[in-house]
Structures are given as structure tokens and as C-alpha cells.
mmCIF file of C-alpha atoms and ligand atoms in Angstrom:
data_model
loop_
_atom_site.group_PDB
_atom_site.id
_atom_site.type_symbol
_atom_site.label_atom_id
_atom_site.label_comp_id
_atom_site.label_asym_id
_atom_site.label_seq_id
_atom_site.Cartn_x
_atom_site.Cartn_y
_atom_site.Cartn_z
ATOM 1 C CA MET N 1 143.588 209.502 -69.458
ATOM 2 C CA SER N 2 146.088 206.623 -69.145
ATOM 3 C CA PRO N 3 148.556 207.024 -72.042
ATOM 4 C CA GLY N 4 147.875 204.674 -74.868
ATOM 5 C CA VAL N 5 144.155 204.119 -73.921
ATOM 6 C CA THR N 6 141.176 205.634 -75.723
ATOM 7 C CA VAL N 7 137.543 205.674 -74.382
ATOM 8 C CA LEU N 8 135.539 205.026 -77.529
ATOM 9 C CA GLY N 9 132.145 205.802 -75.938
ATOM 10 C CA ARG N 10 129.124 204.450 -74.451
ATOM 11 C CA VAL N 11 126.844 201.527 -75.624
ATOM 12 C CA GLY N 12 123.376 200.870 -74.061
ATOM 13 C CA PRO N 13 121.355 202.388 -71.283
ATOM 14 C CA GLU N 14 122.538 205.339 -69.102
ATOM 15 C CA GLY N 15 123.312 204.728 -65.445
ATOM 16 C CA PRO N 16 126.000 202.647 -63.687
ATOM 17 C CA GLY N 17 127.328 200.150 -66.132
ATOM 18 C CA VAL N 18 130.473 198.167 -66.943
ATOM 19 C CA PHE N 19 133.778 199.584 -68.008
ATOM 20 C CA VAL N 20 135.192 197.383 -70.780
ATOM 21 C CA LEU N 21 138.881 197.590 -71.649
ATOM 22 C CA TYR N 22 140.042 195.786 -74.839
ATOM 23 C CA THR N 23 143.818 194.870 -74.855
ATOM 24 C CA GLY N 24 143.948 192.295 -77.791
ATOM 25 C CA GLY N 25 144.177 188.555 -77.821
ATOM 26 C CA THR N 26 142.614 185.930 -79.965
ATOM 27 C CA ILE N 27 139.081 187.092 -78.996
ATOM 28 C CA GLY N 28 139.543 190.047 -81.348
ATOM 29 C CA MET N 29 141.843 188.561 -83.942
ATOM 30 C CA VAL N 30 141.406 188.000 -87.683
ATOM 31 C CA VAL N 31 143.801 186.481 -90.284
ATOM 32 C CA GLY N 32 146.334 189.158 -91.130
ATOM 33 C CA PRO N 33 148.073 189.892 -94.476
ATOM 34 C CA GLY N 34 150.988 187.534 -93.555
ATOM 35 C CA GLY N 35 148.570 184.576 -92.767
ATOM 36 C CA GLY N 36 148.971 184.761 -89.027
ATOM 37 C CA LEU N 37 146.283 186.140 -86.604
ATOM 38 C CA VAL N 38 146.415 189.850 -85.860
ATOM 39 C CA PRO N 39 144.209 191.879 -83.526
ATOM 40 C CA LEU N 40 141.170 193.755 -84.787
ATOM 41 C CA ASP N 41 140.057 197.279 -83.792
ATOM 42 C CA LEU N 42 137.387 197.043 -80.902
ATOM 43 C CA ARG N 43 134.810 198.815 -83.020
ATOM 44 C CA GLU N 44 134.926 195.976 -85.625
ATOM 45 C CA LEU N 45 134.901 193.425 -82.820
ATOM 46 C CA ALA N 46 131.776 194.879 -81.236
ATOM 47 C CA ALA N 47 129.840 194.495 -84.499
ATOM 48 C CA HIS N 48 130.280 190.754 -83.980
ATOM 49 C CA VAL N 49 128.424 190.685 -80.636
ATOM 50 C CA PRO N 50 125.188 192.577 -81.231
ATOM 51 C CA VAL N 51 123.695 190.959 -78.133
ATOM 52 C CA VAL N 52 125.591 193.464 -75.916
ATOM 53 C CA HIS N 53 122.999 195.960 -77.028
ATOM 54 C CA GLU N 54 120.322 193.828 -75.180
ATOM 55 C CA LEU N 55 122.155 194.020 -71.902
ATOM 56 C CA PRO N 56 120.280 195.691 -69.044
ATOM 57 C CA VAL N 57 123.309 197.822 -68.180
ATOM 58 C CA GLY N 58 125.341 200.246 -70.296
ATOM 59 C CA LEU N 59 128.985 199.732 -71.248
ATOM 60 C CA THR N 60 131.748 202.302 -71.351
ATOM 61 C CA VAL N 61 134.074 200.966 -73.934
ATOM 62 C CA ALA N 62 137.773 201.646 -74.156
ATOM 63 C CA THR N 63 140.703 200.263 -75.989
ATOM 64 C CA VAL N 64 144.491 200.271 -75.869
ATOM 65 C CA ALA N 65 145.914 202.209 -78.796
ATOM 66 C CA LYS N 66 147.519 199.111 -80.149
ATOM 67 C CA PRO N 67 145.829 195.791 -79.260
ATOM 68 C CA VAL N 68 148.395 193.085 -78.927
ATOM 69 C CA ASP N 69 148.955 189.318 -78.661
ATOM 70 C CA SER N 70 149.226 188.883 -74.947
ATOM 71 C CA ALA N 71 152.494 186.963 -75.589
ATOM 72 C CA THR N 72 154.048 190.397 -76.075
ATOM 73 C CA MET N 73 152.843 191.892 -72.812
ATOM 74 C CA GLY N 74 154.885 192.831 -69.843
ATOM 75 C CA VAL N 75 155.268 195.181 -66.913
ATOM 76 C CA THR N 76 154.360 198.366 -68.846
ATOM 77 C CA ASP N 77 151.129 196.825 -70.085
ATOM 78 C CA TRP N 78 150.128 195.595 -66.559
ATOM 79 C CA LEU N 79 150.770 199.009 -65.127
ATOM 80 C CA ARG N 80 148.752 200.642 -67.936
ATOM 81 C CA ILE N 81 145.848 198.280 -67.347
ATOM 82 C CA ALA N 82 146.062 198.888 -63.697
ATOM 83 C CA ASP N 83 146.078 202.723 -64.063
ATOM 84 C CA THR N 84 143.115 202.571 -66.602
ATOM 85 C CA ILE N 85 141.034 200.627 -64.046
ATOM 86 C CA VAL N 86 141.934 203.111 -61.277
ATOM 87 C CA GLU N 87 140.944 206.017 -63.554
ATOM 88 C CA HIS N 88 137.656 204.573 -64.692
ATOM 89 C CA ALA N 89 136.336 202.171 -62.107
ATOM 90 C CA ALA N 90 134.434 204.839 -60.115
ATOM 91 C CA GLY N 91 130.853 205.176 -61.174
ATOM 92 C CA HIS N 92 130.839 201.713 -62.774
ATOM 93 C CA LEU N 93 129.466 198.434 -61.428
ATOM 94 C CA GLY N 94 132.326 196.455 -62.611
ATOM 95 C CA VAL N 95 135.231 196.165 -65.149
ATOM 96 C CA VAL N 96 135.831 193.663 -67.897
ATOM 97 C CA VAL N 97 139.305 193.392 -69.459
ATOM 98 C CA LEU N 98 139.418 191.565 -72.821
ATOM 99 C CA HIS N 99 142.814 189.923 -72.994
ATOM 100 C CA GLY N 100 144.777 187.284 -74.747
ATOM 101 C CA THR N 101 144.713 183.906 -73.012
ATOM 102 C CA ASP N 102 148.455 183.188 -73.082
ATOM 103 C CA THR N 103 149.522 185.498 -70.363
ATOM 104 C CA MET N 104 146.017 186.404 -68.856
ATOM 105 C CA ALA N 105 146.912 184.551 -65.526
ATOM 106 C CA TYR N 106 149.899 186.752 -65.185
ATOM 107 C CA THR N 107 148.071 190.040 -65.792
ATOM 108 C CA ALA N 108 145.323 188.928 -63.386
ATOM 109 C CA SER N 109 147.921 188.034 -60.737
ATOM 110 C CA ALA N 110 149.755 191.253 -61.191
ATOM 111 C CA LEU N 111 146.531 193.291 -60.970
ATOM 112 C CA SER N 112 145.529 191.527 -57.781
ATOM 113 C CA PHE N 113 148.717 192.661 -56.043
ATOM 114 C CA LEU N 114 148.984 196.097 -57.656
ATOM 115 C CA LEU N 115 145.444 197.189 -56.778
ATOM 116 C CA GLU N 116 143.884 197.909 -53.457
ATOM 117 C CA GLY N 117 140.473 199.147 -52.471
ATOM 118 C CA ILE N 118 138.832 196.737 -54.841
ATOM 119 C CA ASP N 119 135.074 197.323 -54.288
ATOM 120 C CA LEU N 120 133.849 196.048 -57.560
ATOM 121 C CA PRO N 121 134.327 193.028 -59.963
ATOM 122 C CA VAL N 122 137.459 193.151 -62.218
ATOM 123 C CA VAL N 123 136.931 190.268 -64.754
ATOM 124 C CA LEU N 124 139.516 189.302 -67.210
ATOM 125 C CA THR N 125 138.321 187.186 -70.254
ATOM 126 C CA GLY N 126 139.283 186.109 -73.685
ATOM 127 C CA SER N 127 138.645 183.199 -75.982
ATOM 128 C CA GLN N 128 140.197 180.342 -77.799
ATOM 129 C CA ARG N 129 138.612 181.240 -81.097
ATOM 130 C CA PRO N 130 138.203 184.737 -82.458
ATOM 131 C CA ILE N 131 134.797 186.313 -81.928
ATOM 132 C CA THR N 132 134.547 186.642 -85.630
ATOM 133 C CA ALA N 133 134.577 182.814 -86.025
ATOM 134 C CA VAL N 134 131.214 181.197 -86.493
ATOM 135 C CA ARG N 135 131.868 178.709 -83.617
ATOM 136 C CA SER N 136 133.570 181.078 -81.221
ATOM 137 C CA ASP N 137 133.669 180.729 -77.444
ATOM 138 C CA GLY N 138 134.365 184.526 -77.273
ATOM 139 C CA ARG N 139 130.678 185.660 -77.408
ATOM 140 C CA GLU N 140 129.678 183.413 -74.361
ATOM 141 C CA ASN N 141 132.803 184.493 -72.383
ATOM 142 C CA LEU N 142 132.265 188.191 -73.098
ATOM 143 C CA VAL N 143 128.528 188.248 -72.359
ATOM 144 C CA THR N 144 128.820 186.122 -69.234
ATOM 145 C CA SER N 145 131.705 188.296 -67.998
ATOM 146 C CA LEU N 146 129.633 191.372 -68.441
ATOM 147 C CA GLU N 147 126.819 189.943 -66.456
ATOM 148 C CA LEU N 148 129.100 188.813 -63.669
ATOM 149 C CA ALA N 149 130.684 192.221 -63.494
ATOM 150 C CA SER N 150 127.330 193.969 -63.255
ATOM 151 C CA ALA N 151 125.218 191.396 -61.257
ATOM 152 C CA ARG N 152 124.125 192.485 -57.820
ATOM 153 C CA VAL N 153 123.405 190.213 -54.858
ATOM 154 C CA ASN N 154 121.679 192.043 -51.831
ATOM 155 C CA GLY N 155 122.705 195.334 -53.365
ATOM 156 C CA GLY N 156 126.410 194.418 -53.597
ATOM 157 C CA PRO N 157 128.730 192.914 -56.280
ATOM 158 C CA VAL N 158 128.861 189.167 -56.762
ATOM 159 C CA VAL N 159 132.649 188.842 -56.596
ATOM 160 C CA PRO N 160 134.590 192.080 -55.823
ATOM 161 C CA GLU N 161 137.961 190.646 -56.844
ATOM 162 C CA VAL N 162 140.353 190.438 -59.713
ATOM 163 C CA THR N 163 139.086 187.283 -61.532
ATOM 164 C CA VAL N 164 139.423 185.260 -64.746
ATOM 165 C CA PHE N 165 136.178 184.170 -66.411
ATOM 166 C CA PHE N 166 136.531 181.353 -69.001
ATOM 167 C CA ASP N 167 134.097 178.683 -70.397
ATOM 168 C CA HIS N 168 131.731 178.476 -67.401
ATOM 169 C CA LEU N 169 134.139 179.136 -64.456
ATOM 170 C CA LEU N 170 134.855 182.328 -62.607
ATOM 171 C CA LEU N 171 138.277 181.865 -61.070
ATOM 172 C CA ARG N 172 140.306 183.961 -58.580
ATOM 173 C CA GLY N 173 142.778 185.664 -60.876
ATOM 174 C CA ASN N 174 145.864 184.975 -58.825
ATOM 175 C CA ARG N 175 144.902 181.229 -58.638
ATOM 176 C CA ALA N 176 144.064 180.840 -62.306
ATOM 177 C CA VAL N 177 146.411 179.042 -64.820
ATOM 178 C CA LYS N 178 145.920 178.498 -68.476
ATOM 179 C CA VAL N 179 145.530 174.738 -68.877
ATOM 180 C CA SER N 180 144.814 174.077 -72.561
ATOM 181 C CA ALA N 181 145.719 175.704 -75.740
ATOM 182 C CA ASP N 182 142.686 174.001 -77.537
ATOM 183 C CA SER N 183 139.877 173.269 -75.143
ATOM 184 C CA TYR N 184 137.188 175.783 -74.431
ATOM 185 C CA GLN N 185 137.870 174.878 -70.765
ATOM 186 C CA GLY N 186 141.082 176.742 -71.071
ATOM 187 C CA PHE N 187 141.662 177.826 -67.491
ATOM 188 C CA ALA N 188 141.579 176.178 -64.044
ATOM 189 C CA SER N 189 142.471 177.127 -60.512
ATOM 190 C CA PRO N 190 143.713 173.698 -59.264
ATOM 191 C CA ASN N 191 144.312 174.907 -55.688
ATOM 192 C CA LEU N 192 141.098 176.683 -55.219
ATOM 193 C CA PRO N 193 137.422 175.941 -56.206
ATOM 194 C CA PRO N 194 135.904 178.233 -58.734
ATOM 195 C CA LEU N 195 134.372 181.312 -57.184
ATOM 196 C CA VAL N 196 131.217 181.019 -59.386
ATOM 197 C CA THR N 197 130.154 178.254 -61.735
ATOM 198 C CA ALA N 198 127.933 179.684 -64.444
ATOM 199 C CA GLY N 199 125.194 177.419 -65.712
ATOM 200 C CA VAL N 200 121.604 178.410 -66.240
ATOM 201 C CA SER N 201 122.101 180.533 -63.107
ATOM 202 C CA PHE N 202 125.298 181.634 -61.253
ATOM 203 C CA SER N 203 126.292 179.286 -58.518
ATOM 204 C CA PRO N 204 128.814 180.897 -56.217
ATOM 205 C CA THR N 205 131.032 178.688 -53.997
ATOM 206 C CA LEU N 206 129.790 179.812 -50.556
ATOM 207 C CA GLY N 207 132.183 181.667 -48.329
ATOM 208 C CA LEU N 208 134.951 181.840 -50.951
ATOM 209 C CA ALA N 209 134.771 185.369 -52.502
ATOM 210 C CA ARG N 210 136.658 187.925 -50.718
ATOM 211 C CA PRO N 211 134.592 190.870 -49.174
ATOM 212 C CA PRO N 212 134.543 194.142 -50.965
ATOM 213 C CA GLN N 213 137.430 196.354 -49.860
ATOM 214 C CA VAL N 214 136.956 200.067 -49.046
ATOM 215 C CA GLY N 215 137.274 201.855 -52.375
ATOM 216 C CA PRO N 216 138.201 203.700 -54.335
ATOM 217 C CA VAL N 217 140.472 201.349 -56.245
ATOM 218 C CA ARG N 218 143.952 202.533 -56.171
ATOM 219 C CA ARG N 219 147.346 201.264 -57.366
ATOM 220 C CA VAL N 220 149.592 200.683 -54.300
ATOM 221 C CA SER N 221 152.987 199.861 -55.917
ATOM 222 C CA GLY N 222 155.036 199.360 -59.085
ATOM 223 C CA LEU N 223 156.734 196.239 -60.369
ATOM 224 C CA CYS N 224 160.468 195.464 -60.254
ATOM 225 C CA SER N 225 161.451 193.647 -63.335
ATOM 226 C CA ASP N 226 164.907 192.675 -62.049
ATOM 227 C CA VAL N 227 163.847 188.979 -61.620
ATOM 228 C CA ALA N 228 164.365 185.739 -63.343
ATOM 229 C CA ALA N 229 162.855 182.176 -63.355
ATOM 230 C CA LEU N 230 164.386 178.758 -63.837
ATOM 231 C CA TYR N 231 162.455 175.499 -64.444
ATOM 232 C CA LEU N 232 164.515 172.661 -62.826
ATOM 233 C CA TYR N 233 165.060 169.573 -64.915
ATOM 234 C CA PRO N 234 167.051 166.434 -64.644
ATOM 235 C CA GLY N 235 170.434 167.272 -66.132
ATOM 236 C CA LEU N 236 170.398 170.940 -65.109
ATOM 237 C CA ASP N 237 174.119 171.907 -64.754
ATOM 238 C CA ARG N 238 175.877 174.684 -62.794
ATOM 239 C CA TYR N 239 176.566 176.639 -66.006
ATOM 240 C CA VAL N 240 172.878 177.127 -66.629
ATOM 241 C CA LEU N 241 172.196 178.181 -63.122
ATOM 242 C CA ASP N 242 175.232 180.377 -62.979
ATOM 243 C CA ALA N 243 174.174 182.040 -66.229
ATOM 244 C CA VAL N 244 170.695 183.017 -64.787
ATOM 245 C CA LEU N 245 172.281 184.196 -61.520
ATOM 246 C CA ALA N 246 174.742 186.387 -63.509
ATOM 247 C CA ARG N 247 171.854 188.507 -64.886
ATOM 248 C CA PRO N 248 173.025 192.115 -64.166
ATOM 249 C CA GLY N 249 171.026 193.688 -61.217
ATOM 250 C CA LEU N 250 169.134 190.518 -60.460
ATOM 251 C CA ARG N 251 167.058 190.915 -57.212
ATOM 252 C CA GLY N 252 164.673 187.905 -57.479
ATOM 253 C CA LEU N 253 164.604 184.352 -58.765
ATOM 254 C CA VAL N 254 161.617 181.957 -58.996
ATOM 255 C CA LEU N 255 162.783 178.373 -59.044
ATOM 256 C CA GLN N 256 160.124 175.969 -60.548
ATOM 257 C CA ALA N 257 161.128 172.856 -58.558
ATOM 258 C CA TYR N 258 159.799 169.376 -58.378
ATOM 259 C CA GLY N 259 156.972 168.112 -56.275
ATOM 260 C CA ALA N 260 156.836 169.476 -52.806
ATOM 261 C CA GLY N 261 159.819 171.734 -53.501
ATOM 262 C CA ASN N 262 162.802 169.442 -54.455
ATOM 263 C CA GLY N 263 165.896 169.916 -56.624
ATOM 264 C CA PRO N 264 169.274 168.652 -57.230
ATOM 265 C CA THR N 265 171.365 167.545 -54.142
ATOM 266 C CA GLU N 266 174.809 168.277 -55.716
ATOM 267 C CA PRO N 267 176.654 170.756 -53.457
ATOM 268 C CA TRP N 268 177.076 173.306 -56.413
ATOM 269 C CA PHE N 269 173.323 173.766 -56.499
ATOM 270 C CA ALA N 270 172.848 174.787 -52.880
ATOM 271 C CA GLN N 271 176.162 176.775 -52.958
ATOM 272 C CA ALA N 272 174.941 178.782 -55.877
ATOM 273 C CA ILE N 273 171.568 179.540 -54.159
ATOM 274 C CA ALA N 274 173.384 180.550 -50.952
ATOM 275 C CA GLY N 275 175.650 182.769 -52.945
ATOM 276 C CA ALA N 276 172.710 184.510 -54.465
ATOM 277 C CA VAL N 277 170.839 184.890 -51.200
ATOM 278 C CA ASN N 278 174.059 186.358 -49.686
ATOM 279 C CA ARG N 279 174.153 189.049 -52.355
ATOM 280 C CA ASP N 280 170.417 189.816 -51.467
ATOM 281 C CA VAL N 281 168.680 187.986 -54.286
ATOM 282 C CA THR N 282 165.357 186.738 -53.012
ATOM 283 C CA VAL N 283 164.939 183.044 -54.191
ATOM 284 C CA VAL N 284 161.315 181.716 -54.233
ATOM 285 C CA VAL N 285 160.582 178.059 -54.712
ATOM 286 C CA THR N 286 157.379 177.038 -56.558
ATOM 287 C CA THR N 287 156.361 173.526 -57.677
ATOM 288 C CA GLN N 288 156.104 172.208 -61.281
ATOM 289 C CA CYS N 289 152.995 170.336 -60.147
ATOM 290 C CA PRO N 290 149.708 171.893 -61.397
ATOM 291 C CA ALA N 291 148.234 171.200 -57.949
ATOM 292 C CA GLY N 292 149.509 171.022 -54.330
ATOM 293 C CA ALA N 293 151.975 173.102 -52.386
ATOM 294 C CA VAL N 294 155.702 173.476 -51.659
ATOM 295 C CA ARG N 295 156.567 172.140 -48.257
ATOM 296 C CA GLY N 296 160.135 173.235 -47.806
ATOM 297 C CA GLY N 297 162.366 170.607 -46.349
ATOM 298 C CA LEU N 298 160.010 167.762 -46.486
ATOM 299 C CA TYR N 299 162.549 165.827 -48.472
ATOM 300 C CA ALA N 300 166.396 166.022 -48.126
ATOM 301 C CA ALA N 301 166.368 166.856 -51.877
ATOM 302 C CA GLY N 302 164.604 170.074 -51.110
ATOM 303 C CA ALA N 303 166.048 170.942 -47.708
ATOM 304 C CA ALA N 304 169.336 172.266 -49.018
ATOM 305 C CA MET N 305 167.707 174.976 -51.150
ATOM 306 C CA PHE N 306 165.728 176.243 -48.084
ATOM 307 C CA ASP N 307 168.858 175.842 -45.828
ATOM 308 C CA ALA N 308 170.443 178.036 -48.265
ATOM 309 C CA GLY N 309 167.901 180.758 -47.745
ATOM 310 C CA ALA N 310 165.262 180.149 -50.333
ATOM 311 C CA VAL N 311 161.575 180.872 -49.402
ATOM 312 C CA SER N 312 158.624 178.542 -50.112
ATOM 313 C CA ALA N 313 155.797 179.799 -52.414
ATOM 314 C CA GLY N 314 153.397 177.395 -50.653
ATOM 315 C CA ASP N 315 150.545 176.791 -52.962
ATOM 316 C CA MET N 316 150.920 179.909 -55.059
ATOM 317 C CA THR N 317 150.842 179.465 -58.892
ATOM 318 C CA PHE N 318 154.139 180.333 -60.694
ATOM 319 C CA GLU N 319 152.230 183.311 -62.112
ATOM 320 C CA ALA N 320 151.288 184.586 -58.778
ATOM 321 C CA ALA N 321 154.706 183.968 -57.240
ATOM 322 C CA LEU N 322 156.524 185.834 -60.066
ATOM 323 C CA THR N 323 154.209 188.974 -60.087
ATOM 324 C CA LYS N 324 154.182 189.035 -56.308
ATOM 325 C CA LEU N 325 157.924 188.912 -56.148
ATOM 326 C CA MET N 326 158.011 191.883 -58.645
ATOM 327 C CA VAL N 327 155.640 193.799 -56.311
ATOM 328 C CA ALA N 328 157.442 192.838 -53.159
ATOM 329 C CA LEU N 329 160.889 193.982 -54.665
ATOM 330 C CA ASP N 330 159.243 197.188 -55.715
ATOM 331 C CA ARG N 331 157.903 197.872 -52.247
ATOM 332 C CA HIS N 332 161.031 196.842 -50.216
ATOM 333 C CA ASP N 333 164.801 197.099 -50.549
ATOM 334 C CA ASP N 334 165.378 194.960 -47.570
ATOM 335 C CA PRO N 335 165.423 191.212 -48.536
ATOM 336 C CA ALA N 336 163.905 190.220 -45.087
ATOM 337 C CA GLU N 337 160.940 192.246 -45.810
ATOM 338 C CA VAL N 338 160.672 190.904 -49.321
ATOM 339 C CA ARG N 339 160.740 187.466 -47.921
ATOM 340 C CA GLY N 340 158.174 188.480 -45.234
ATOM 341 C CA LEU N 341 155.724 189.713 -47.878
ATOM 342 C CA MET N 342 156.152 186.573 -50.048
ATOM 343 C CA VAL N 343 155.005 184.199 -47.294
ATOM 344 C CA ARG N 344 151.992 186.379 -46.360
ATOM 345 C CA ASP N 345 148.688 186.076 -48.119
ATOM 346 C CA LEU N 346 148.011 189.476 -49.728
ATOM 347 C CA ALA N 347 145.097 188.812 -52.031
ATOM 348 C CA GLY N 348 143.844 185.352 -51.576
ATOM 349 C CA GLU N 349 146.845 183.805 -53.564
ATOM 350 C CA LEU N 350 148.154 181.648 -50.663
ATOM 351 C CA THR N 351 146.507 179.135 -48.346
ATOM 352 C CA GLY N 352 147.330 179.079 -44.672
HETATM 353 N N1 LIG W 401 148.288 184.376 -78.493
HETATM 354 C C1 LIG W 401 146.906 184.719 -78.054
HETATM 355 C C2 LIG W 401 147.133 185.807 -76.995
HETATM 356 O O1 LIG W 401 147.503 185.405 -75.846
HETATM 357 C C3 LIG W 401 146.212 183.618 -77.591
HETATM 358 C C4 LIG W 401 144.739 183.870 -77.106
HETATM 359 O O2 LIG W 401 144.350 184.987 -76.862
HETATM 360 O O3 LIG W 401 144.088 182.893 -76.866
HETATM 361 O O4 LIG W 401 146.973 186.953 -77.119
#
């Protein structure tokens, strides 16, 4: 059993069902003694969704020992979730992870790179309002995720990938981004159509879902946390960039650049990037734009970064680029191999 995870038991009919892991987030929160929202125990949460007892498949229900606000999650939590899925996926039709929305896109991205042999749906979901609230989006999100995780088409799973389900959209996990702190349409994948749109029935986008891999699900690497990220802004000065690059043991940096991959043209900027690359820091350039791709060197204002040795993240989300860099640095010591992995599509995160 993964440390810090308890299997609480089985709900509903016998036979292959869905493995449900509760990690925390608004979906399971109530107002705590200090007035802020704090996560509930899963047993109390389940009492608010009696309809799960009506589902045609059974649920194996598990929880982390201490459900958290996803704002507090990090590398250790991602590895725990990955290992729990590896341990329990076999014998189930699918997996549903209940998760806070704030960092759900990071967890989904990390899982998509950490896990191989994905032969069943792994659906992350959460909600904007607690499931205990009268007008909660959590019940719909949970029940539809359970249906998507267990549905079969021609005897196979609908979408055997790591995905995010929110509102009415099933999105590829490593393409998803949180786009609203208020709206029930809280997630989108601007560079990829939804894998499935859930209305009265499920409408898959034809030809988009990845084929099932050859199981069993396994974890194929760890995560290197010796990385940093910097959001470029007009007025950024060398002291800020130098401070980030001075982080002890730094091996990777994700720059959130402008537009197609542009940044400052002052010589100190390219020199600092070149200096970092020369000491084997992998520098990856993403775009601050919600949609579109980095096209290194399209403008002179971007060329200097790439001439200095930075690599383009293409149309990857920031969340995907960061977690993929963590995986690439864990797998390889040689920066050339890290760069090679960053520009290759590993799990549907990158176009072309
Ligand atoms: N802060 C919460 C979390 O990410 C927000 C949410 O779940 O919607 O855990």
C-alpha cells in the first residue's frame, strides 16, 4: 500500500469497477474553525452524493491520509498519486482522482509523463463549489467522471489517457489549464479540442484519443525538483534573472516568454541565458499566451534566447513543460538528452 493512502472499502456491485482516490480540494471542503475552507474526510463527502450507489459499476474508494488544498501539493504528492494508481489500477475499469482545481493541471501533466502502460482512463476532477453546497458543480463532475472512467465502447475504454473532466468537457490532462476561479467552466485545453463533450450522451472528438497502451500501468521515472520558472515582464532586470539562476543546484529553467517566444533584447539577458546553458541548465521557452505556440527565432526579440541555447516548448502548456522538464532531468544527466526529450511528443502534450 502506498504510504499515506488508505483504501476505505467498496461501494456498489461486485465486479470490475472504478478506483476512486480522494486527495482533497474544494470538492470536499467545508468551512473550518478559522473561517477558511478545509477538506472533509471522504466518508463524510460520499454521504453527499447518494447517487453513486445507483451506478451500474462498483467503486473501490481510497483516500490520502490528509486531504489537502492542492495549492500545497508538490512532487511528493504527484509520486504518491502515481504509485497509488500503479498499485490499484489492475482489475479496475478506470481511475478517478478527486483533486483541488488550483494545481490539477500540473498533477495531470505530471501523471501523463510519469506513467506508462496506460490501458484505462485516469480522470482527474474537482469542483468550484464544495459538494456539500446546495448548488455544487461537484456532484455532476464526480458522477460524469465515474461514468467516463467506466464506459466501454466496443469492449474498450472510451479514453485510456490521463484526463481532466470539468463542467462538460473531458480534456487531455497535459493540455488542460485552469481558466477561471469562478466559472463552472473552469478548465480548457486551448491548443487541443476536448477529447469528449458530455451532453445527453458522450460525444468523442473522432480520432483524438490516444490508443490504449500495453498495460500494466507502471511508473517509469521520478521527478527532479531542481527547476525554476520565470514569467517575463516589461521592466525585468538582470538582478531578478540572476537571482533565479543563482538557485543552488539549478538544472532546469522554464521561461514564460511573450507571444511566439520573445523576450528582452538587451545583451545581459541573452548572456545570462547562455551562461546558464553553459553550466548545463536546460532552459525551456513557453509562451504567456493561452493559445498558440512558441516558434523560436521568428522575431529578432526571441532569436537571442534560442541562439543562447534555450529550447522551444512548442505548443505545450506551462504546466506540461515544467513537469516534463522535471521528468526529463530525472531520466537524463546529459543536457543534450534532456533537450531531445523536451522537443519530442511523449504523451500527446506537443503538436508536430
Ligand atoms: N484551493 C482549492 C484547491 O485547489 C481550489 C479548488 O479545489 O477549487 O484545492
